[in-house]
mmCIF file of C-alpha atoms in Angstrom:
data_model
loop_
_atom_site.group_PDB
_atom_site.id
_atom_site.type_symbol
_atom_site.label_atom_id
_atom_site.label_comp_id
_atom_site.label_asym_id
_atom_site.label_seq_id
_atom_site.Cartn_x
_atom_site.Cartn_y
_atom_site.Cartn_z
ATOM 1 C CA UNK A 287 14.913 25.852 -18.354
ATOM 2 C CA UNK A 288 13.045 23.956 -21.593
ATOM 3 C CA UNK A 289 9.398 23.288 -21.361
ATOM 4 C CA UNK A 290 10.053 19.963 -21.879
ATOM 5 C CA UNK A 291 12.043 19.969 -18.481
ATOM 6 C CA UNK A 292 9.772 21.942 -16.651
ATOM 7 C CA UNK A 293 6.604 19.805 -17.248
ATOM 8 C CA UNK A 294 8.443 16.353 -17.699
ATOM 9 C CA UNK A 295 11.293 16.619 -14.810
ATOM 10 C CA UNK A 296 14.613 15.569 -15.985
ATOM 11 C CA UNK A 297 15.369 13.144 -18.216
ATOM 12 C CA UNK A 298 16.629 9.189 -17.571
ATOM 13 C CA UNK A 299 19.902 9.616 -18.809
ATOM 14 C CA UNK A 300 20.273 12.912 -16.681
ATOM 15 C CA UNK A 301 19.136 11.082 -13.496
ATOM 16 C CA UNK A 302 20.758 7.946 -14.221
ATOM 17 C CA UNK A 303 23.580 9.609 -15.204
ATOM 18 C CA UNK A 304 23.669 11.435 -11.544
ATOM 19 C CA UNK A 305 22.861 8.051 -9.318
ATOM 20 C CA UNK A 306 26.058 6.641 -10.919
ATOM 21 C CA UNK A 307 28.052 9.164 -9.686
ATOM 22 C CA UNK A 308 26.375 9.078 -6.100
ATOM 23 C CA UNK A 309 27.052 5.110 -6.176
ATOM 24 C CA UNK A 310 30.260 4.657 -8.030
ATOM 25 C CA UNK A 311 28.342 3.023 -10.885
ATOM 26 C CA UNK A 312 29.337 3.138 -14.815
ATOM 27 C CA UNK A 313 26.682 4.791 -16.739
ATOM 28 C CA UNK A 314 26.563 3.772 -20.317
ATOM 29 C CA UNK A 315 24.002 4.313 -23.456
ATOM 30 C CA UNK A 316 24.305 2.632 -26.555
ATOM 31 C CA UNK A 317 21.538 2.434 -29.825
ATOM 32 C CA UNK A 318 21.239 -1.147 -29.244
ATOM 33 C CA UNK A 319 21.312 -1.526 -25.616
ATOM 34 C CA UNK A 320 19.627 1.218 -24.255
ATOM 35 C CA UNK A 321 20.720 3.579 -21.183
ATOM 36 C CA UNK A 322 22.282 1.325 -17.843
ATOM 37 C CA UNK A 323 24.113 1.682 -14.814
ATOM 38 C CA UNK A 324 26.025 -1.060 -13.530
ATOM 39 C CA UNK A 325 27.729 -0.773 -10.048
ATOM 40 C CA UNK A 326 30.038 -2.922 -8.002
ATOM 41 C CA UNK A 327 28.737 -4.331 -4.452
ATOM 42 C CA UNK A 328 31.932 -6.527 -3.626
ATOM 43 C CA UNK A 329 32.194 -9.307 -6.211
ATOM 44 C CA UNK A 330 28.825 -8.773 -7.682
ATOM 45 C CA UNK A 331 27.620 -6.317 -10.603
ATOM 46 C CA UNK A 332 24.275 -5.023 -9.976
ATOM 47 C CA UNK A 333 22.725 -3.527 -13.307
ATOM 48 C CA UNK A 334 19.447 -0.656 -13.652
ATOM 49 C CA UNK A 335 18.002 -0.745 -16.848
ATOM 50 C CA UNK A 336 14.948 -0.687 -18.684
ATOM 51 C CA UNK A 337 12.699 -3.351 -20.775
ATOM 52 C CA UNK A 338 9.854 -3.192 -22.776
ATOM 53 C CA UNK A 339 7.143 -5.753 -22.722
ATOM 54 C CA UNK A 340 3.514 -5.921 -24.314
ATOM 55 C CA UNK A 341 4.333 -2.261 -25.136
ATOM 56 C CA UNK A 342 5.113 -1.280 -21.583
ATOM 57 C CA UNK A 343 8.216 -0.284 -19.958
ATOM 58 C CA UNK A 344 9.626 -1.510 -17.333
ATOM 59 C CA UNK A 345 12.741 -0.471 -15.027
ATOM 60 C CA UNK A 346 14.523 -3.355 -13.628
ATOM 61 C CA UNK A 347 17.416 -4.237 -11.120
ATOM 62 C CA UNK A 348 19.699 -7.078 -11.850
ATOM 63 C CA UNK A 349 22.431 -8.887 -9.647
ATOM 64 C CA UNK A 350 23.782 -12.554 -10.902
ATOM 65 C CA UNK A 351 25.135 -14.370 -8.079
ATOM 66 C CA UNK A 352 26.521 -17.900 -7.017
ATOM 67 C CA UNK A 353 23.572 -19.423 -5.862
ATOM 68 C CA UNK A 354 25.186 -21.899 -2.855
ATOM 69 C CA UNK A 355 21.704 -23.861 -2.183
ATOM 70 C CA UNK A 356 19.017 -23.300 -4.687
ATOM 71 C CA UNK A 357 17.355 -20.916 -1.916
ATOM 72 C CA UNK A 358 14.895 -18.788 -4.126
ATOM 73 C CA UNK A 359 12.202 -16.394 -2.939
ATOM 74 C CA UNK A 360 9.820 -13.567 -4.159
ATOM 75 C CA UNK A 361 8.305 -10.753 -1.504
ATOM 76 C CA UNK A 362 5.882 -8.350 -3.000
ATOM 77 C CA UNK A 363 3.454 -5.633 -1.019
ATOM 78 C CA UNK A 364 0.014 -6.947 -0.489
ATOM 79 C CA UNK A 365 -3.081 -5.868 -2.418
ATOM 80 C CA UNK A 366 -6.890 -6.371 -2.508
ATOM 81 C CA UNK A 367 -6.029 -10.009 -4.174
ATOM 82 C CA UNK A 368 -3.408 -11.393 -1.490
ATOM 83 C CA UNK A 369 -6.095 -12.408 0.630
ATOM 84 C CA UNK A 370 -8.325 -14.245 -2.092
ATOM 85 C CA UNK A 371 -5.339 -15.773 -3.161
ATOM 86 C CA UNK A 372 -4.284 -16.980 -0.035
ATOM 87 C CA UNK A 373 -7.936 -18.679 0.657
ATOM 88 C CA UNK A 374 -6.752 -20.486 -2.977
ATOM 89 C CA UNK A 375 -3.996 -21.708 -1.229
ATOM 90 C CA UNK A 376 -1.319 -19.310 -2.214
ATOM 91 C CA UNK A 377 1.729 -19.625 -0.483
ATOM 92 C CA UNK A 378 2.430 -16.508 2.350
ATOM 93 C CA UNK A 379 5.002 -16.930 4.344
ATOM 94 C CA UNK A 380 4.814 -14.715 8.159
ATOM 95 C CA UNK A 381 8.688 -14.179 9.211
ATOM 96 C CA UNK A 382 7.351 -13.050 12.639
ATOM 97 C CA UNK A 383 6.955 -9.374 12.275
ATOM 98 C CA UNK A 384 3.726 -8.227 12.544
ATOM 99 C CA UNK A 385 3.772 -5.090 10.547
ATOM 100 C CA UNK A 386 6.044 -6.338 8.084
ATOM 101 C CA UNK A 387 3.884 -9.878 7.699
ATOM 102 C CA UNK A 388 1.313 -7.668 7.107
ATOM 103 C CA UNK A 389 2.495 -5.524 4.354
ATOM 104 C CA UNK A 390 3.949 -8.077 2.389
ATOM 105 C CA UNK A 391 3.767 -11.367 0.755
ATOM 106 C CA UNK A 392 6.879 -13.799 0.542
ATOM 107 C CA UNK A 393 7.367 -17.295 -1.026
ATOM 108 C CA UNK A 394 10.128 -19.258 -1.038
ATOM 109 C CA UNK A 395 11.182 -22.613 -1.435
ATOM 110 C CA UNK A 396 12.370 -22.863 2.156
ATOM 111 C CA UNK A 397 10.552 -21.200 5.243
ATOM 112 C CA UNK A 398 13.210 -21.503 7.027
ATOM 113 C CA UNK A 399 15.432 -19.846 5.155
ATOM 114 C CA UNK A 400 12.980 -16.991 4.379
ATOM 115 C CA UNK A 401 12.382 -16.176 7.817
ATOM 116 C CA UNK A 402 16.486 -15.954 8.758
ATOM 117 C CA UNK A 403 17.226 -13.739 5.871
ATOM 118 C CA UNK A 404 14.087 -11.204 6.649
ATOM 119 C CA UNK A 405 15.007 -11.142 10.597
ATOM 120 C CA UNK A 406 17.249 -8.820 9.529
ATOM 121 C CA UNK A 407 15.754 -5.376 10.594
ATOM 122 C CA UNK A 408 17.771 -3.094 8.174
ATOM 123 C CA UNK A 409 16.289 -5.425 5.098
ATOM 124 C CA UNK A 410 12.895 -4.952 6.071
ATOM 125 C CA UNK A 411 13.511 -1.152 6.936
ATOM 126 C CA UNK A 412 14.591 -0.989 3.515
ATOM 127 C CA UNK A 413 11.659 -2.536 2.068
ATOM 128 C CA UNK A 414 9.285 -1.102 4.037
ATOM 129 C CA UNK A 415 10.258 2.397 2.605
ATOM 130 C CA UNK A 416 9.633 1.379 -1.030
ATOM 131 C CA UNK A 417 6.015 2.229 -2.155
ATOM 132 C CA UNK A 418 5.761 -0.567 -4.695
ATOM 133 C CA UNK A 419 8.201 -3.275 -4.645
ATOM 134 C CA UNK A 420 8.578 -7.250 -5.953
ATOM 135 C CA UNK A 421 11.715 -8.936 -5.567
ATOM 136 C CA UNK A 422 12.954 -11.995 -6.705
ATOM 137 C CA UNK A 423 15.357 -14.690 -6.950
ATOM 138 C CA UNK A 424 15.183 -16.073 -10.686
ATOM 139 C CA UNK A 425 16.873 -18.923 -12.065
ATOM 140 C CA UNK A 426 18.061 -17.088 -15.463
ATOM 141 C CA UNK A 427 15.814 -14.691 -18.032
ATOM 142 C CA UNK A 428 14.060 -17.065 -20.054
ATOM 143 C CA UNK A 429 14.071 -17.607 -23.693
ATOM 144 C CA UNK A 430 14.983 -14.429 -24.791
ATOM 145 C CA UNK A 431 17.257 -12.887 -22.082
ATOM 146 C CA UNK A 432 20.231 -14.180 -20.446
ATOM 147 C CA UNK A 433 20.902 -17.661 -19.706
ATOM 148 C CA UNK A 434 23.027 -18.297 -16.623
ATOM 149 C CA UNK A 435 25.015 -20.965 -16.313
ATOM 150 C CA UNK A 436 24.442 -23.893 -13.334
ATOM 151 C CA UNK A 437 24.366 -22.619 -9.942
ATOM 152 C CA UNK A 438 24.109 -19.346 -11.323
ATOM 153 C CA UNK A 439 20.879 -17.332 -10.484
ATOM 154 C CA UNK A 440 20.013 -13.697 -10.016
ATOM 155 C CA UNK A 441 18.394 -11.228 -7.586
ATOM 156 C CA UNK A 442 15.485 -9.819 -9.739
ATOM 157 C CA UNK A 443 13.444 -6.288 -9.063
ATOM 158 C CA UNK A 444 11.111 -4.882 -11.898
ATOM 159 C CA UNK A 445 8.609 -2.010 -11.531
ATOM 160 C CA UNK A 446 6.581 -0.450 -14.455
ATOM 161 C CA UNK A 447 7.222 3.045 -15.896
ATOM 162 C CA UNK A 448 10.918 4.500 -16.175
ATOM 163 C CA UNK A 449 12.128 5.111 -12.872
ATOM 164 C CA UNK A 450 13.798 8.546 -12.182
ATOM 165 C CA UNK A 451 13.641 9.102 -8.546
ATOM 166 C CA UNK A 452 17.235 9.327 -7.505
ATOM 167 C CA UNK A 453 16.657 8.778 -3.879
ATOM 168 C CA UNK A 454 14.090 5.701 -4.978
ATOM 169 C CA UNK A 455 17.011 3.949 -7.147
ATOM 170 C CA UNK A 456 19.587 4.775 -4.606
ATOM 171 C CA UNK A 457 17.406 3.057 -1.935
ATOM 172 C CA UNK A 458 16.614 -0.416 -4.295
ATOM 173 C CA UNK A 459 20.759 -0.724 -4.835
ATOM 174 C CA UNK A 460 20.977 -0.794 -1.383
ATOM 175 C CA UNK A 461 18.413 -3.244 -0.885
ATOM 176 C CA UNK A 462 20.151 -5.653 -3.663
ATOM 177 C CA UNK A 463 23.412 -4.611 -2.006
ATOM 178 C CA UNK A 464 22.088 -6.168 1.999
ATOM 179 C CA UNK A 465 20.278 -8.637 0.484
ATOM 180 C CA UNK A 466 23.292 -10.672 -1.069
ATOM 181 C CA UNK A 467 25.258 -9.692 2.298
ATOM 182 C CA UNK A 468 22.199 -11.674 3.753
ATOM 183 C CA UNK A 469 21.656 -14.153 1.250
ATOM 184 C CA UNK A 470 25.684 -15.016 2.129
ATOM 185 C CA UNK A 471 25.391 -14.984 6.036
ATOM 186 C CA UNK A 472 22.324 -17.679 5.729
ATOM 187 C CA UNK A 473 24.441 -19.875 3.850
ATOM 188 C CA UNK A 474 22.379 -19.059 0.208
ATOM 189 C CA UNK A 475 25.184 -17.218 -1.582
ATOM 190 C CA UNK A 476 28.801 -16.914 -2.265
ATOM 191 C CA UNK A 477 30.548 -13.822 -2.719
ATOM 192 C CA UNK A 478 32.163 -15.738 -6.207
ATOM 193 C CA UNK A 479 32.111 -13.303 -9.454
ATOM 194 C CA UNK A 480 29.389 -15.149 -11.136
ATOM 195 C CA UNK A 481 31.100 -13.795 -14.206
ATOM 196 C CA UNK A 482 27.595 -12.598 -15.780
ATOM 197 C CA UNK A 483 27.754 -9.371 -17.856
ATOM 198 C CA UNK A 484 24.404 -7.949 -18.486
#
């Protein structure tokens, strides 16, 4: 075993590399691109890759999808700030589970809607067992990423540092994989091939 190994753990492309083959993903690694796995969930493509920003790097989970009603939200764990933020008024939706409402913060653009897709037990199981977590619905990437065409928005997870747990990533593609089954049995998604490559 190198040193390298033993005091770093192995590397991205060798975990990466193994979560594809546990999830029937498509590992790939180009100079350009960088290192990615993109795996099938019915019609949608959910990618793991990495970005750098303000000299940080990030590792990220993407899933475009057929957005059916503009439904978007964003749940994050709470921290010291949530509750300064919500006596500024910051939205906090409760879905009605008392340790879940308590761990987490959610906004969306309809309550409604936020508290039928996180009734679901297994979604907030899921969540609950992730030590650091925000995920999103985003309309496209902004000025420099992808741009999605209308109707078109994507499922959106970012954490910082390169993520190598295999059990960790294993666990956030099956979060992106119930949440679009969830997204689609509230009405808030079809199961249409966007027909987004990242």
């Amino acid at each position: 075993m190198s040193i390298l190994r033993e005091l770093f753990g192995p590397s991205r492309e060798e975990v990466w590399r193994k979560l594809s083959e546990e999830i029937g993903g498509e590992f790939s690694s180009s100079f350009c691109r960088g290192q990615k796995v993109a795996a099938k969930v019915k019609e949608w493509t959910i990618t793991l890759d990495t970005f750098n920003a303000n000299k940080t790097v990030f590792t990220r989970l993407r899933a475009p999808y057929v957005n059916a009603d503009g439904f978007r939200f964003t749940i994050y764990r709470k921290s010291i700030f949530s509750d300064l933020g919500k006596l500024l008024g910051m939205q906090d939706i409760e879905v009605g589970f008392a340790e879940f409402d308590e761990a987490f913060v959610i906004k969306g653009t309809d309550p409604a809607k936020v508290r039928a897709l996180f009734a679901h037990r297994p979604l907030r199981e899921l969540l609950q067992g992730q030590p650091a977590i925000c995920l999103s619905v985003k309309d496209d990437e902004g000025w420099f990423g992808a741009s999605f065409p209308e109707g078109v928005d994507e499922l959106y997870f970012a954490a910082h540092g390169v993520i190598k747990d295999v059990e960790r990533l294993k666990s956030l593609y099956k979060i992106f994989a119930v949440t679009l089954h969830y997204l689609c049995h509230i009405g808030s998604a079809y199961e249409n091939d966007p027909n987004i490559r990242l």
